[in-house]
């Protein structure tokens, strides 16, 4: 089971998913399925197993579509010797032929008449309330994890300059730097358009904050 919040690839229905096919896709799949089922009924002598009205029975259409996809996967793998072909018969084809009348009402159909009358399954009223009660009884989703702490801006830190005391004294003596208050020995100094303050702990001049 995928953990909550984990990224998932988008699920895209295959071309065999009748539920989601558009008109063009459905026509293409019908054409393929009719051709293949016609071949299957003749090749395996299934005239009584699969009546001519098979296409009217939705469960049978779904099963035959899956059987056709499995057959194509088994028979289109090249010419090497392998057991895919036998597996298709034993795992998919024969079990379906055994239970095909259990998933349909073929017993009421004949070679020249289809008695199939699909009955849409009904759902008892109250399903919305039932789902709401089930959902409300469950715990709330776990809170999203806190975002990671911002990474320190190393570039900005590197831009903080210091000027050794001796270098600033030379700049003042040469007139390149100027104390803002000449009468105050601790006065900030203007140098290169920046106001500097002496930091005794660092033993250097740093930009005033």
PDB file of C-alpha atoms in Angstrom:
ATOM      1  CA  UNK A   1       0.000   0.000   0.000  1.00  0.00           C
ATOM      2  CA  UNK A   2       1.365   3.388  -0.955  1.00  0.00           C
ATOM      3  CA  UNK A   3       2.033   5.640   2.016  1.00  0.00           C
ATOM      4  CA  UNK A   4      -0.140   8.785   2.254  1.00  0.00           C
ATOM      5  CA  UNK A   5       1.460  11.673   0.471  1.00  0.00           C
ATOM      6  CA  UNK A   6       3.724   9.486  -1.647  1.00  0.00           C
ATOM      7  CA  UNK A   7       3.879  10.408  -5.293  1.00  0.00           C
ATOM      8  CA  UNK A   8       2.020   8.076  -7.641  1.00  0.00           C
ATOM      9  CA  UNK A   9       2.202   7.680 -11.388  1.00  0.00           C
ATOM     10  CA  UNK A  10      -1.020   8.630 -13.111  1.00  0.00           C
ATOM     11  CA  UNK A  11      -3.102   5.557 -13.912  1.00  0.00           C
ATOM     12  CA  UNK A  12      -4.237   5.456 -17.535  1.00  0.00           C
ATOM     13  CA  UNK A  13      -6.881   2.892 -18.607  1.00  0.00           C
ATOM     14  CA  UNK A  14      -5.742   0.456 -21.285  1.00  0.00           C
ATOM     15  CA  UNK A  15      -7.508   0.120 -24.617  1.00  0.00           C
ATOM     16  CA  UNK A  16      -9.277  -2.988 -23.254  1.00  0.00           C
ATOM     17  CA  UNK A  17     -11.053  -1.045 -20.503  1.00  0.00           C
ATOM     18  CA  UNK A  18     -14.590  -0.894 -21.894  1.00  0.00           C
ATOM     19  CA  UNK A  19     -15.736   1.342 -19.068  1.00  0.00           C
ATOM     20  CA  UNK A  20     -13.680   4.303 -20.263  1.00  0.00           C
ATOM     21  CA  UNK A  21     -13.552   3.909 -24.058  1.00  0.00           C
ATOM     22  CA  UNK A  22     -14.740   6.693 -26.320  1.00  0.00           C
ATOM     23  CA  UNK A  23     -16.683   6.026 -29.524  1.00  0.00           C
ATOM     24  CA  UNK A  24     -13.612   5.576 -31.737  1.00  0.00           C
ATOM     25  CA  UNK A  25     -11.814   3.334 -29.248  1.00  0.00           C
ATOM     26  CA  UNK A  26     -14.926   1.220 -28.691  1.00  0.00           C
ATOM     27  CA  UNK A  27     -15.466   0.681 -32.423  1.00  0.00           C
ATOM     28  CA  UNK A  28     -11.844  -0.409 -32.853  1.00  0.00           C
ATOM     29  CA  UNK A  29     -12.055  -2.853 -29.951  1.00  0.00           C
ATOM     30  CA  UNK A  30     -15.393  -4.260 -31.136  1.00  0.00           C
ATOM     31  CA  UNK A  31     -13.904  -4.909 -34.558  1.00  0.00           C
ATOM     32  CA  UNK A  32     -10.893  -6.679 -33.079  1.00  0.00           C
ATOM     33  CA  UNK A  33     -12.933  -8.685 -30.581  1.00  0.00           C
ATOM     34  CA  UNK A  34     -15.545  -9.820 -33.117  1.00  0.00           C
ATOM     35  CA  UNK A  35     -12.855 -10.985 -35.525  1.00  0.00           C
ATOM     36  CA  UNK A  36     -10.948 -12.829 -32.806  1.00  0.00           C
ATOM     37  CA  UNK A  37     -14.022 -14.408 -31.205  1.00  0.00           C
ATOM     38  CA  UNK A  38     -15.272 -15.584 -34.599  1.00  0.00           C
ATOM     39  CA  UNK A  39     -11.918 -17.282 -35.104  1.00  0.00           C
ATOM     40  CA  UNK A  40     -11.933 -18.699 -31.550  1.00  0.00           C
ATOM     41  CA  UNK A  41     -15.433 -20.198 -31.851  1.00  0.00           C
ATOM     42  CA  UNK A  42     -14.556 -21.869 -35.141  1.00  0.00           C
ATOM     43  CA  UNK A  43     -11.070 -23.049 -34.239  1.00  0.00           C
ATOM     44  CA  UNK A  44     -12.067 -24.544 -30.882  1.00  0.00           C
ATOM     45  CA  UNK A  45     -15.548 -25.707 -31.979  1.00  0.00           C
ATOM     46  CA  UNK A  46     -17.329 -23.548 -29.427  1.00  0.00           C
ATOM     47  CA  UNK A  47     -20.622 -23.109 -31.234  1.00  0.00           C
ATOM     48  CA  UNK A  48     -22.516 -24.488 -28.244  1.00  0.00           C
ATOM     49  CA  UNK A  49     -20.214 -23.090 -25.564  1.00  0.00           C
ATOM     50  CA  UNK A  50     -20.404 -19.532 -26.906  1.00  0.00           C
ATOM     51  CA  UNK A  51     -23.749 -18.888 -28.662  1.00  0.00           C
ATOM     52  CA  UNK A  52     -23.949 -16.421 -31.582  1.00  0.00           C
ATOM     53  CA  UNK A  53     -25.440 -13.779 -29.289  1.00  0.00           C
ATOM     54  CA  UNK A  54     -22.341 -13.611 -27.088  1.00  0.00           C
ATOM     55  CA  UNK A  55     -21.880  -9.913 -27.902  1.00  0.00           C
ATOM     56  CA  UNK A  56     -25.189  -9.082 -26.162  1.00  0.00           C
ATOM     57  CA  UNK A  57     -23.912 -10.379 -22.813  1.00  0.00           C
ATOM     58  CA  UNK A  58     -21.758  -7.758 -21.080  1.00  0.00           C
ATOM     59  CA  UNK A  59     -19.964 -10.150 -18.685  1.00  0.00           C
ATOM     60  CA  UNK A  60     -19.002 -12.382 -21.610  1.00  0.00           C
ATOM     61  CA  UNK A  61     -17.709  -9.419 -23.613  1.00  0.00           C
ATOM     62  CA  UNK A  62     -15.477  -8.435 -20.679  1.00  0.00           C
ATOM     63  CA  UNK A  63     -14.201 -12.009 -20.235  1.00  0.00           C
ATOM     64  CA  UNK A  64     -13.516 -12.544 -23.935  1.00  0.00           C
ATOM     65  CA  UNK A  65     -11.713  -9.200 -24.147  1.00  0.00           C
ATOM     66  CA  UNK A  66      -9.410 -10.283 -21.335  1.00  0.00           C
ATOM     67  CA  UNK A  67      -8.955 -13.722 -22.908  1.00  0.00           C
ATOM     68  CA  UNK A  68      -8.050 -12.117 -26.234  1.00  0.00           C
ATOM     69  CA  UNK A  69      -5.491  -9.837 -24.533  1.00  0.00           C
ATOM     70  CA  UNK A  70      -3.916 -12.858 -22.803  1.00  0.00           C
ATOM     71  CA  UNK A  71      -3.867 -14.810 -26.077  1.00  0.00           C
ATOM     72  CA  UNK A  72      -2.178 -11.915 -27.884  1.00  0.00           C
ATOM     73  CA  UNK A  73       0.411 -11.611 -25.123  1.00  0.00           C
ATOM     74  CA  UNK A  74       1.165 -15.348 -25.337  1.00  0.00           C
ATOM     75  CA  UNK A  75       1.282 -15.678 -29.114  1.00  0.00           C
ATOM     76  CA  UNK A  76       3.111 -12.478 -30.043  1.00  0.00           C
ATOM     77  CA  UNK A  77       6.331 -13.109 -28.144  1.00  0.00           C
ATOM     78  CA  UNK A  78       8.453 -14.326 -31.016  1.00  0.00           C
ATOM     79  CA  UNK A  79       9.270 -17.808 -32.262  1.00  0.00           C
ATOM     80  CA  UNK A  80      11.220 -19.198 -29.321  1.00  0.00           C
ATOM     81  CA  UNK A  81      10.086 -22.398 -27.613  1.00  0.00           C
ATOM     82  CA  UNK A  82       8.311 -21.583 -24.341  1.00  0.00           C
ATOM     83  CA  UNK A  83       5.321 -22.563 -22.229  1.00  0.00           C
ATOM     84  CA  UNK A  84       3.240 -19.368 -22.658  1.00  0.00           C
ATOM     85  CA  UNK A  85       1.035 -21.062 -25.219  1.00  0.00           C
ATOM     86  CA  UNK A  86       0.216 -24.011 -22.981  1.00  0.00           C
ATOM     87  CA  UNK A  87      -0.302 -21.678 -20.034  1.00  0.00           C
ATOM     88  CA  UNK A  88      -2.871 -19.698 -22.016  1.00  0.00           C
ATOM     89  CA  UNK A  89      -4.898 -22.861 -22.552  1.00  0.00           C
ATOM     90  CA  UNK A  90      -4.632 -24.254 -19.032  1.00  0.00           C
ATOM     91  CA  UNK A  91      -4.794 -21.044 -17.011  1.00  0.00           C
ATOM     92  CA  UNK A  92      -7.149 -18.834 -18.997  1.00  0.00           C
ATOM     93  CA  UNK A  93      -8.999 -20.519 -21.873  1.00  0.00           C
ATOM     94  CA  UNK A  94     -10.222 -23.777 -20.313  1.00  0.00           C
ATOM     95  CA  UNK A  95     -11.262 -22.269 -16.954  1.00  0.00           C
ATOM     96  CA  UNK A  96     -13.318 -19.646 -18.769  1.00  0.00           C
ATOM     97  CA  UNK A  97     -15.027 -22.239 -20.948  1.00  0.00           C
ATOM     98  CA  UNK A  98     -15.887 -24.181 -17.789  1.00  0.00           C
ATOM     99  CA  UNK A  99     -17.533 -21.251 -16.036  1.00  0.00           C
ATOM    100  CA  UNK A 100     -18.774 -19.144 -18.952  1.00  0.00           C
ATOM    101  CA  UNK A 101     -22.396 -20.151 -18.387  1.00  0.00           C
ATOM    102  CA  UNK A 102     -22.067 -19.189 -14.746  1.00  0.00           C
ATOM    103  CA  UNK A 103     -21.385 -15.568 -15.694  1.00  0.00           C
ATOM    104  CA  UNK A 104     -24.175 -15.336 -18.279  1.00  0.00           C
ATOM    105  CA  UNK A 105     -27.691 -16.534 -18.991  1.00  0.00           C
ATOM    106  CA  UNK A 106     -26.720 -18.484 -22.107  1.00  0.00           C
ATOM    107  CA  UNK A 107     -29.031 -21.293 -21.031  1.00  0.00           C
ATOM    108  CA  UNK A 108     -31.985 -19.237 -22.237  1.00  0.00           C
ATOM    109  CA  UNK A 109     -30.392 -18.483 -25.615  1.00  0.00           C
ATOM    110  CA  UNK A 110     -30.420 -20.583 -28.774  1.00  0.00           C
ATOM    111  CA  UNK A 111     -28.696 -20.428 -32.148  1.00  0.00           C
ATOM    112  CA  UNK A 112     -31.419 -18.244 -33.607  1.00  0.00           C
ATOM    113  CA  UNK A 113     -32.804 -16.425 -30.560  1.00  0.00           C
ATOM    114  CA  UNK A 114     -31.314 -14.409 -27.704  1.00  0.00           C
ATOM    115  CA  UNK A 115     -33.420 -14.286 -24.569  1.00  0.00           C
ATOM    116  CA  UNK A 116     -30.954 -12.140 -22.676  1.00  0.00           C
ATOM    117  CA  UNK A 117     -32.626  -9.291 -20.784  1.00  0.00           C
ATOM    118  CA  UNK A 118     -30.042  -7.319 -18.826  1.00  0.00           C
ATOM    119  CA  UNK A 119     -31.270  -6.241 -15.418  1.00  0.00           C
ATOM    120  CA  UNK A 120     -29.350  -3.269 -13.992  1.00  0.00           C
ATOM    121  CA  UNK A 121     -28.425  -4.095 -10.393  1.00  0.00           C
ATOM    122  CA  UNK A 122     -30.226  -1.919  -7.869  1.00  0.00           C
ATOM    123  CA  UNK A 123     -28.562  -0.341  -4.859  1.00  0.00           C
ATOM    124  CA  UNK A 124     -30.557   0.071  -1.678  1.00  0.00           C
ATOM    125  CA  UNK A 125     -31.256   3.637  -0.633  1.00  0.00           C
ATOM    126  CA  UNK A 126     -29.022   5.049   2.070  1.00  0.00           C
ATOM    127  CA  UNK A 127     -25.609   4.342   0.559  1.00  0.00           C
ATOM    128  CA  UNK A 128     -24.544   7.992   0.916  1.00  0.00           C
ATOM    129  CA  UNK A 129     -25.444   8.057   4.606  1.00  0.00           C
ATOM    130  CA  UNK A 130     -23.683   4.731   5.154  1.00  0.00           C
ATOM    131  CA  UNK A 131     -20.484   6.016   3.521  1.00  0.00           C
ATOM    132  CA  UNK A 132     -20.650   9.288   5.487  1.00  0.00           C
ATOM    133  CA  UNK A 133     -20.950   7.373   8.765  1.00  0.00           C
ATOM    134  CA  UNK A 134     -18.043   5.108   7.859  1.00  0.00           C
ATOM    135  CA  UNK A 135     -15.824   8.036   6.864  1.00  0.00           C
ATOM    136  CA  UNK A 136     -16.720  10.116   9.912  1.00  0.00           C
ATOM    137  CA  UNK A 137     -15.801   7.226  12.225  1.00  0.00           C
ATOM    138  CA  UNK A 138     -12.260   7.122  10.902  1.00  0.00           C
ATOM    139  CA  UNK A 139      -9.358   9.224  12.251  1.00  0.00           C
ATOM    140  CA  UNK A 140      -8.435  12.436  10.545  1.00  0.00           C
ATOM    141  CA  UNK A 141      -5.488  12.323   8.142  1.00  0.00           C
ATOM    142  CA  UNK A 142      -2.100  12.767   9.732  1.00  0.00           C
ATOM    143  CA  UNK A 143      -0.900  16.367   9.477  1.00  0.00           C
ATOM    144  CA  UNK A 144       1.428  17.097   6.662  1.00  0.00           C
ATOM    145  CA  UNK A 145       5.085  17.069   7.716  1.00  0.00           C
ATOM    146  CA  UNK A 146       6.575  20.444   8.481  1.00  0.00           C
ATOM    147  CA  UNK A 147       8.506  21.966   5.612  1.00  0.00           C
ATOM    148  CA  UNK A 148      12.268  21.680   5.907  1.00  0.00           C
ATOM    149  CA  UNK A 149      14.081  24.508   7.610  1.00  0.00           C
ATOM    150  CA  UNK A 150      15.331  27.105   5.164  1.00  0.00           C
ATOM    151  CA  UNK A 151      18.923  26.679   4.135  1.00  0.00           C
ATOM    152  CA  UNK A 152      21.170  29.464   5.256  1.00  0.00           C
ATOM    153  CA  UNK A 153      22.022  31.909   2.518  1.00  0.00           C
ATOM    154  CA  UNK A 154      25.723  31.203   2.325  1.00  0.00           C
ATOM    155  CA  UNK A 155      26.173  33.678  -0.494  1.00  0.00           C
ATOM    156  CA  UNK A 156      24.824  36.518   1.603  1.00  0.00           C
ATOM    157  CA  UNK A 157      27.036  35.522   4.505  1.00  0.00           C
ATOM    158  CA  UNK A 158      30.081  35.553   2.280  1.00  0.00           C
ATOM    159  CA  UNK A 159      29.311  39.124   1.303  1.00  0.00           C
ATOM    160  CA  UNK A 160      29.864  40.366   4.904  1.00  0.00           C
ATOM    161  CA  UNK A 161      33.261  42.042   4.829  1.00  0.00           C
ATOM    162  CA  UNK A 162      35.627  43.003   7.590  1.00  0.00           C
ATOM    163  CA  UNK A 163      38.490  45.436   7.394  1.00  0.00           C
ATOM    164  CA  UNK A 164      41.477  44.999   9.704  1.00  0.00           C
ATOM    165  CA  UNK A 165      42.087  47.938  12.054  1.00  0.00           C
ATOM    166  CA  UNK A 166      45.457  48.754  10.478  1.00  0.00           C
ATOM    167  CA  UNK A 167      43.959  48.864   6.981  1.00  0.00           C
ATOM    168  CA  UNK A 168      41.182  51.197   8.083  1.00  0.00           C
ATOM    169  CA  UNK A 169      43.735  53.474   9.830  1.00  0.00           C
ATOM    170  CA  UNK A 170      45.652  53.713   6.534  1.00  0.00           C
ATOM    171  CA  UNK A 171      42.422  54.496   4.671  1.00  0.00           C
ATOM    172  CA  UNK A 172      41.609  57.280   7.152  1.00  0.00           C
ATOM    173  CA  UNK A 173      45.130  58.702   6.961  1.00  0.00           C
ATOM    174  CA  UNK A 174      44.992  58.723   3.153  1.00  0.00           C
ATOM    175  CA  UNK A 175      41.582  60.377   3.119  1.00  0.00           C
ATOM    176  CA  UNK A 176      39.832  57.404   1.528  1.00  0.00           C
ATOM    177  CA  UNK A 177      37.834  56.852   4.739  1.00  0.00           C
ATOM    178  CA  UNK A 178      36.364  59.559   6.957  1.00  0.00           C
ATOM    179  CA  UNK A 179      35.155  59.358  10.581  1.00  0.00           C
ATOM    180  CA  UNK A 180      31.567  60.567  10.879  1.00  0.00           C
ATOM    181  CA  UNK A 181      32.508  62.406  14.089  1.00  0.00           C
ATOM    182  CA  UNK A 182      36.157  63.483  14.138  1.00  0.00           C
ATOM    183  CA  UNK A 183      35.947  64.362  17.853  1.00  0.00           C
ATOM    184  CA  UNK A 184      34.818  60.865  18.808  1.00  0.00           C
ATOM    185  CA  UNK A 185      37.589  58.209  18.652  1.00  0.00           C
ATOM    186  CA  UNK A 186      34.891  55.486  18.508  1.00  0.00           C
ATOM    187  CA  UNK A 187      32.970  57.210  15.739  1.00  0.00           C
ATOM    188  CA  UNK A 188      31.772  55.091  12.807  1.00  0.00           C
ATOM    189  CA  UNK A 189      33.710  55.575   9.583  1.00  0.00           C
ATOM    190  CA  UNK A 190      32.381  56.161   6.090  1.00  0.00           C
ATOM    191  CA  UNK A 191      34.296  54.124   3.519  1.00  0.00           C
ATOM    192  CA  UNK A 192      33.304  53.182  -0.044  1.00  0.00           C
ATOM    193  CA  UNK A 193      29.815  54.475   0.580  1.00  0.00           C
ATOM    194  CA  UNK A 194      29.348  52.165   3.578  1.00  0.00           C
ATOM    195  CA  UNK A 195      29.221  53.057   7.243  1.00  0.00           C
ATOM    196  CA  UNK A 196      31.685  50.991   9.290  1.00  0.00           C
ATOM    197  CA  UNK A 197      31.877  50.357  13.041  1.00  0.00           C
ATOM    198  CA  UNK A 198      34.831  48.972  14.942  1.00  0.00           C
ATOM    199  CA  UNK A 199      34.132  45.548  16.452  1.00  0.00           C
ATOM    200  CA  UNK A 200      36.452  45.082  19.405  1.00  0.00           C
ATOM    201  CA  UNK A 201      35.700  41.366  19.682  1.00  0.00           C
ATOM    202  CA  UNK A 202      36.709  40.760  16.057  1.00  0.00           C
ATOM    203  CA  UNK A 203      39.446  43.357  16.181  1.00  0.00           C
ATOM    204  CA  UNK A 204      38.216  44.705  12.812  1.00  0.00           C
ATOM    205  CA  UNK A 205      35.801  47.115  11.216  1.00  0.00           C
ATOM    206  CA  UNK A 206      32.451  45.735  10.078  1.00  0.00           C
ATOM    207  CA  UNK A 207      29.505  47.313   8.249  1.00  0.00           C
ATOM    208  CA  UNK A 208      27.137  49.049  10.634  1.00  0.00           C
ATOM    209  CA  UNK A 209      23.766  47.304  11.016  1.00  0.00           C
TER     210      UNK A 209
END
